[in-house]
mmCIF file of C-alpha atoms in Angstrom:
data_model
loop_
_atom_site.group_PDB
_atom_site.id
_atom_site.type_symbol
_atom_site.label_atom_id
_atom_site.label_comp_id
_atom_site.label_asym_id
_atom_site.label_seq_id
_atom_site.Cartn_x
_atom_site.Cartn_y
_atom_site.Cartn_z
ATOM 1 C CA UNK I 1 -2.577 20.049 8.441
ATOM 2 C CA UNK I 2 -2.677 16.447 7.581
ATOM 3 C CA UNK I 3 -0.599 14.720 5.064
ATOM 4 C CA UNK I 4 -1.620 11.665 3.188
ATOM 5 C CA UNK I 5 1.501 9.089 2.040
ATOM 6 C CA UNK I 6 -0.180 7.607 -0.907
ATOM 7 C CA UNK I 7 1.547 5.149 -3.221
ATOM 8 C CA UNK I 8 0.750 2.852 -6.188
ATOM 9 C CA UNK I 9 2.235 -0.273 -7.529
ATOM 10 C CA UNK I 10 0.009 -1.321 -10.440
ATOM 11 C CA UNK I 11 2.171 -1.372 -13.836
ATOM 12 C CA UNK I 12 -1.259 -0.203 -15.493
ATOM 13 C CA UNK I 13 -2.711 3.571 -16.179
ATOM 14 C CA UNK I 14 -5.133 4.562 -14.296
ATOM 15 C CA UNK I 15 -7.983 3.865 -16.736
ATOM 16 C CA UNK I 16 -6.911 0.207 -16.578
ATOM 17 C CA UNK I 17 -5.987 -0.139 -13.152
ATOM 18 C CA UNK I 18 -8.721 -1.084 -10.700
ATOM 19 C CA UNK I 19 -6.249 -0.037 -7.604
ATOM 20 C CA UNK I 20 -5.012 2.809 -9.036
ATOM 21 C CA UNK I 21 -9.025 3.853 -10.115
ATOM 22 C CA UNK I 22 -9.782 3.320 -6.165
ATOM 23 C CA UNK I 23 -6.682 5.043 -4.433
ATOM 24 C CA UNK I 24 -7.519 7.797 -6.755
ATOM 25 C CA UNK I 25 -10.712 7.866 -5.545
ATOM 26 C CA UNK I 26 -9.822 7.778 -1.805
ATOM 27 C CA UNK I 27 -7.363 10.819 -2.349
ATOM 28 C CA UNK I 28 -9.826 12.789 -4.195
ATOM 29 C CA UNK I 29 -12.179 12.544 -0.949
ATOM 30 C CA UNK I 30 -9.349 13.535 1.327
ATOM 31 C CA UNK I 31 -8.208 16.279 -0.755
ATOM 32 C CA UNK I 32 -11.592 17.694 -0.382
ATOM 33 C CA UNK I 33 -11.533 17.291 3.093
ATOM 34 C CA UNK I 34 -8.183 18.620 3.578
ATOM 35 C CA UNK I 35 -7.796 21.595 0.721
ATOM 36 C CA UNK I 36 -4.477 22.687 3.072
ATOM 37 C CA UNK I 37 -3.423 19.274 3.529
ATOM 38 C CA UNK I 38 -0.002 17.832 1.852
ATOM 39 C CA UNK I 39 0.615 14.322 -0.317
ATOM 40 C CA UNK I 40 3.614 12.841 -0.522
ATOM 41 C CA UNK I 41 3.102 10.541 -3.829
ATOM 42 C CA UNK I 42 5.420 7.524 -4.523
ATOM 43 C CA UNK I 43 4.497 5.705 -8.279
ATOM 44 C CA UNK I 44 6.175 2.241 -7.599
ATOM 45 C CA UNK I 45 5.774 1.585 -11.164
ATOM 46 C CA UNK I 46 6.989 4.630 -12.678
ATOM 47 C CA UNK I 47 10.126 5.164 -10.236
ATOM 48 C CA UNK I 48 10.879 2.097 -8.241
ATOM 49 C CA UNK I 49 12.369 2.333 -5.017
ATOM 50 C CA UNK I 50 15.536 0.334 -5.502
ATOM 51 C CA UNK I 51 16.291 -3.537 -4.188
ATOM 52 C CA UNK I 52 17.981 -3.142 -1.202
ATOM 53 C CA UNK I 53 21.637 -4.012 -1.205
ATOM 54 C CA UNK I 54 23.961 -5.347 1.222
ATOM 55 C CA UNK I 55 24.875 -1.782 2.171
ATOM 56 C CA UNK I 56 21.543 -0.217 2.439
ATOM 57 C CA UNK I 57 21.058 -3.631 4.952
ATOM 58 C CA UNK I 58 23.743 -2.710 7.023
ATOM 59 C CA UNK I 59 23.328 0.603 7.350
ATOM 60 C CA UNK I 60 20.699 0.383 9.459
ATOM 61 C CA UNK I 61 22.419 -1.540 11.841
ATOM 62 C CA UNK I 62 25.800 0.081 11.595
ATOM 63 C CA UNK I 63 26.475 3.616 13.606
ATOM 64 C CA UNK I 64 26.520 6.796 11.254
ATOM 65 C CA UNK I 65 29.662 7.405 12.572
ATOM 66 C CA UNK I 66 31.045 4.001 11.145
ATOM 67 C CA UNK I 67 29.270 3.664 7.741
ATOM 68 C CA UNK I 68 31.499 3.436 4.605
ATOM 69 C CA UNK I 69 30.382 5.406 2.155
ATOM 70 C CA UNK I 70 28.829 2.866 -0.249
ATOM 71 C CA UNK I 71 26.524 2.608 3.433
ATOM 72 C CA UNK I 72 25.462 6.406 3.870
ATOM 73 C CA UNK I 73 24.814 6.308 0.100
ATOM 74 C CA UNK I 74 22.266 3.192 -0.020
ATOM 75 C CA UNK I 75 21.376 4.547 3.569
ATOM 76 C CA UNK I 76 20.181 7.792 2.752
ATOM 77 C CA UNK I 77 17.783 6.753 0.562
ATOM 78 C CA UNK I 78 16.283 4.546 2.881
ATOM 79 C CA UNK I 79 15.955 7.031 5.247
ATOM 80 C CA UNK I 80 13.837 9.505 2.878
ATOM 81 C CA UNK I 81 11.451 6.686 2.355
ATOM 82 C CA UNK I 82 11.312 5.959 6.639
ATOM 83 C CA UNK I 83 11.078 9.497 7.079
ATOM 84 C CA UNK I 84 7.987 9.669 4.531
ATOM 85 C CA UNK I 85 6.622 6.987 6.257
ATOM 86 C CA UNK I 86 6.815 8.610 9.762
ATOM 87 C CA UNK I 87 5.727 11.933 8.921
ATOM 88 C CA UNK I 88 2.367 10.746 7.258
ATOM 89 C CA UNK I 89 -0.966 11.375 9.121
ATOM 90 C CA UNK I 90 -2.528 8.199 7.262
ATOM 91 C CA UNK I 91 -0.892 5.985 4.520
ATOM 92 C CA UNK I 92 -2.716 4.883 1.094
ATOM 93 C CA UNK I 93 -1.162 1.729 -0.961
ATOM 94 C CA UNK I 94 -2.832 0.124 -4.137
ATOM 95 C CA UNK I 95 -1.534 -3.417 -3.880
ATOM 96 C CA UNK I 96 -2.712 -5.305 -7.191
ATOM 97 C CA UNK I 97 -2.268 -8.783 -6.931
ATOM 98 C CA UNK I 98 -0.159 -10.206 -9.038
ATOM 99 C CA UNK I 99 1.188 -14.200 -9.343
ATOM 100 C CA UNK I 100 -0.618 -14.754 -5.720
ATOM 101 C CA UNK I 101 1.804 -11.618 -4.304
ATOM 102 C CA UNK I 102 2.208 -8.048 -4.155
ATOM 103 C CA UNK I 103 3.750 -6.368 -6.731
ATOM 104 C CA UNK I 104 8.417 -6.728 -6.222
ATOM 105 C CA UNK I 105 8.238 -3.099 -6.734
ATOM 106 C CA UNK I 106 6.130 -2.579 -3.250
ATOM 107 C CA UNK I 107 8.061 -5.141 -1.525
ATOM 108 C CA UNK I 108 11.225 -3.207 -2.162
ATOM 109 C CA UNK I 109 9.429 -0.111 -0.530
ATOM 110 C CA UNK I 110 8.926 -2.594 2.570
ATOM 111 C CA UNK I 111 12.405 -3.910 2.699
ATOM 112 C CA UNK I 112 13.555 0.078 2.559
ATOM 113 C CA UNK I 113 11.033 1.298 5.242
ATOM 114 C CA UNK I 114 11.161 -2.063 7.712
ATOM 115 C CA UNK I 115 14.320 -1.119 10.089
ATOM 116 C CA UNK I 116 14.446 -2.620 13.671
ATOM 117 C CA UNK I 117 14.696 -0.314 16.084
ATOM 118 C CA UNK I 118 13.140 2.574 14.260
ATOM 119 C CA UNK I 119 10.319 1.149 12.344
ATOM 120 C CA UNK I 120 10.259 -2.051 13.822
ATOM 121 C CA UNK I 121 10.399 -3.550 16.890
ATOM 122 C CA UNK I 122 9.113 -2.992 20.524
ATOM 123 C CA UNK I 123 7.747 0.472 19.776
ATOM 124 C CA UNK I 124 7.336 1.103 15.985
ATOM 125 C CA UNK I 125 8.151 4.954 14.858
ATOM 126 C CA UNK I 126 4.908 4.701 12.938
ATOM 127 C CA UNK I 127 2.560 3.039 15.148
ATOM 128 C CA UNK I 128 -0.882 3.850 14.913
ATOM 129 C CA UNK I 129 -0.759 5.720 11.815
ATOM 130 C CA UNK I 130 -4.139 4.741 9.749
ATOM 131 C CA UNK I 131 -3.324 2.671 6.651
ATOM 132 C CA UNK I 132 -5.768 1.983 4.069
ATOM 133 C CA UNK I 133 -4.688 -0.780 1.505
ATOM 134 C CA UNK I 134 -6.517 -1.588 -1.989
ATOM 135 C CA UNK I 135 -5.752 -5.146 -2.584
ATOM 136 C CA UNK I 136 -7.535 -5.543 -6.105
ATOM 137 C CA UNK I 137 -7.130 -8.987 -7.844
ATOM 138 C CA UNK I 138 -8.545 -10.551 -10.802
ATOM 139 C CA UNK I 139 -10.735 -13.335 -9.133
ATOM 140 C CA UNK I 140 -11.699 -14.063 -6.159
ATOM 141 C CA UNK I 141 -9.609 -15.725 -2.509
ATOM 142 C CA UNK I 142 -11.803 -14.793 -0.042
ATOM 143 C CA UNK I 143 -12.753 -17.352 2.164
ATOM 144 C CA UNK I 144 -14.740 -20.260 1.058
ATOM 145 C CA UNK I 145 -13.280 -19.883 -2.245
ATOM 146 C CA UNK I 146 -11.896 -22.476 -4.450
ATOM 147 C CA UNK I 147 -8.540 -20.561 -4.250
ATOM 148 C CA UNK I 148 -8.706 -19.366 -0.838
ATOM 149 C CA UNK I 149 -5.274 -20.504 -0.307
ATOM 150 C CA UNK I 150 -3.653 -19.008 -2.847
ATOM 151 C CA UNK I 151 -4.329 -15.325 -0.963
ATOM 152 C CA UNK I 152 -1.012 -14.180 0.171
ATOM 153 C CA UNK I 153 -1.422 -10.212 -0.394
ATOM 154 C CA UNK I 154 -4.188 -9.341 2.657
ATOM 155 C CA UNK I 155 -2.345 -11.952 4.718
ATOM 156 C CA UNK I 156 1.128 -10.542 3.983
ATOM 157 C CA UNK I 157 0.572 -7.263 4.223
ATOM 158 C CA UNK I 158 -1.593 -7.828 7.902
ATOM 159 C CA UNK I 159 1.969 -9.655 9.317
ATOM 160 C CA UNK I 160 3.955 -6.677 8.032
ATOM 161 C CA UNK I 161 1.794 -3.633 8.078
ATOM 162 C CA UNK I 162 0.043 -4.322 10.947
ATOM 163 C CA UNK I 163 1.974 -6.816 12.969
ATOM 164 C CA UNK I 164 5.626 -5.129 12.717
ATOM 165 C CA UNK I 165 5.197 -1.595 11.219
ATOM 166 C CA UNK I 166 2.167 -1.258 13.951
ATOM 167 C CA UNK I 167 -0.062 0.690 11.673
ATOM 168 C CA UNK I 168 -4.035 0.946 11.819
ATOM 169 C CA UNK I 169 -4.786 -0.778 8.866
ATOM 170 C CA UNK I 170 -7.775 -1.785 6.807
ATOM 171 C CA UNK I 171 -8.282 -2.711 3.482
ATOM 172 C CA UNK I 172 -10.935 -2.326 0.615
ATOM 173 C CA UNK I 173 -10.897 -5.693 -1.691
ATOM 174 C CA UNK I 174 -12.270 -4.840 -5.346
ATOM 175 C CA UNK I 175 -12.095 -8.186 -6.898
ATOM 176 C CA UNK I 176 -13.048 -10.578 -10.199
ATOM 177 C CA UNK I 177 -11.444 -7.649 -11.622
ATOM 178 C CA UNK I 178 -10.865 -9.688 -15.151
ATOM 179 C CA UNK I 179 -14.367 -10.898 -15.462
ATOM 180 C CA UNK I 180 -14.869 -8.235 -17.872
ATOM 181 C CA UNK I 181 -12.282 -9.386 -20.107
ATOM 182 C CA UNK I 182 -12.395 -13.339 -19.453
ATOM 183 C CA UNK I 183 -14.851 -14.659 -21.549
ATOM 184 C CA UNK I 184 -14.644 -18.044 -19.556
ATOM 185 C CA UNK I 185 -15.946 -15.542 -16.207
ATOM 186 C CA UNK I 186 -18.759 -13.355 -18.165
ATOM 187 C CA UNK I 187 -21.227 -14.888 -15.264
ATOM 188 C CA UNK I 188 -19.494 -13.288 -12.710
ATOM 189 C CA UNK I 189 -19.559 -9.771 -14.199
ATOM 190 C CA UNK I 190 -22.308 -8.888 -12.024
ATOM 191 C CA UNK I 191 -20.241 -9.716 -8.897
ATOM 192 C CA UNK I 192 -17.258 -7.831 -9.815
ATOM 193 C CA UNK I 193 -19.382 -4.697 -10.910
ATOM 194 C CA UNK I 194 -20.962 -4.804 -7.636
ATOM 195 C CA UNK I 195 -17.403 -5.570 -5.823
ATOM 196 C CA UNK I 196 -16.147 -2.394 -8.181
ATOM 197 C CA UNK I 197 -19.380 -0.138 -7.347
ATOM 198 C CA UNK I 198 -18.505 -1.179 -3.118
ATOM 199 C CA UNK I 199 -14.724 -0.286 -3.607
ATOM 200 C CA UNK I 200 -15.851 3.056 -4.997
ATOM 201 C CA UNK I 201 -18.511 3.689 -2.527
ATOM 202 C CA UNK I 202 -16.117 2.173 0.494
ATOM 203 C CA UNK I 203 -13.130 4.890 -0.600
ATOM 204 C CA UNK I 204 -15.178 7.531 -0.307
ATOM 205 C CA UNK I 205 -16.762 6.672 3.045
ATOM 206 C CA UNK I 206 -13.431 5.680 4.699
ATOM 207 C CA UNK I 207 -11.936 8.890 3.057
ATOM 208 C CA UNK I 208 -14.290 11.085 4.928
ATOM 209 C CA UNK I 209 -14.240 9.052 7.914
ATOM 210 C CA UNK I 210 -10.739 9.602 8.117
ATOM 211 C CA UNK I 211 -10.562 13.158 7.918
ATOM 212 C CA UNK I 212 -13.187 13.490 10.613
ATOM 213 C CA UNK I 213 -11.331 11.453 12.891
ATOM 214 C CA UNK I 214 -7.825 13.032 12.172
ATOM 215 C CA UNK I 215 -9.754 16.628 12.843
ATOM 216 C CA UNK I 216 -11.172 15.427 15.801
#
């Protein structure tokens, strides 16, 4: 039985959401695939993982034995949130862009999950776990792009994701996603419906490609 981590971090409903509308669509596939298989759903937006504190920092480096208790309070909830993170099969995250970043509310789950020695570090506790990431934004920073240097979500996330938690990761990029609503952009709403159409068609693909390689 596989089990899917799957969390969001738009501030927008579904319906509005272009990350939200694709992670949705990427857990629909794997629920089919999986009808026995267990989510473990974190909304970012709607309950925010707390800013780490100086406790919850030193926790992790701190022996349980020798914690205060303001430590093995901000401690244990960091360790639900590891835990989560090393029990999933495969790992789902809508990361919006938003001001040229993620959203703070998904970099707190980061600073909570990101300990060395556990999650971090020579041999990561999660390494190798699959990780899909929806980095929707409202233009466009891919390269060769007036504002290709401006795109610090794909190239964050690959440094922490990838290059310290260790995990398989890929991403699907639905983007121009205000074209719709920016009259100055109406001649690029063909691009974003066909970047919106390939988002769609690429969460359902990787969904079932996925589950076919976790069954395997």
């Amino acid at each position: 039985m596989a089990t899917l981590l799957h969390i969001d971090s738009s501030v927008l409903p579904s319906e509005a959401s272009s990350s939200r509308s694709v992670t949705a669509a990427f857990r629909k596939t794997w629920e089919e695939q999986h009808p026995q298989g267990a989510v473990i759903y974190r909304d970012l937006a709607a309950d925010p993982v707390p800013h780490i504190t100086a406790d919850a920092w030193s926790a992790g480096y701190t022996a349980p034995a020798e914690r205060t208790p303001e430590q093995s309070a901000a401690f244990a909830e960091r360790a639900v949130l590891i835990e989560e993170l090393e029990q999933a099969d495969a790992v789902l995250i809508g990361a919006p862009m938003y001001n040229f970043s993620i959203p703070s509310t998904l970099k707190a789950w980061l600073d909570s999950v990101l300990l060395l020695g556990r999650t971090a570090g020579e041999t990561p506790s999660a390494q190798g776990t699959p990780a899909l990431v929806v980095a929707s934004r409202g233009g466009s920073y891919a390269p060769g792009t007036p504002r290709e240097g401006y795109e610090f979500v794909q190239n964050y996330l690959e440094a922490v994701l990838r290059g310290t938690l260790g995990l398989d990761l890929d991403f699907i990029v639905p983007e121009l996603t205000m074209a719709p609503r920016n009259p100055a952009m109406s001649e690029l709403v063909p691009l974003f419906e066909a970047s919106r159409k390939r988002a769609f068609e690429d969460a359902t693909l990787k969904a079932k490609e996925l589950a076919e390689r976790l069954a395997a």
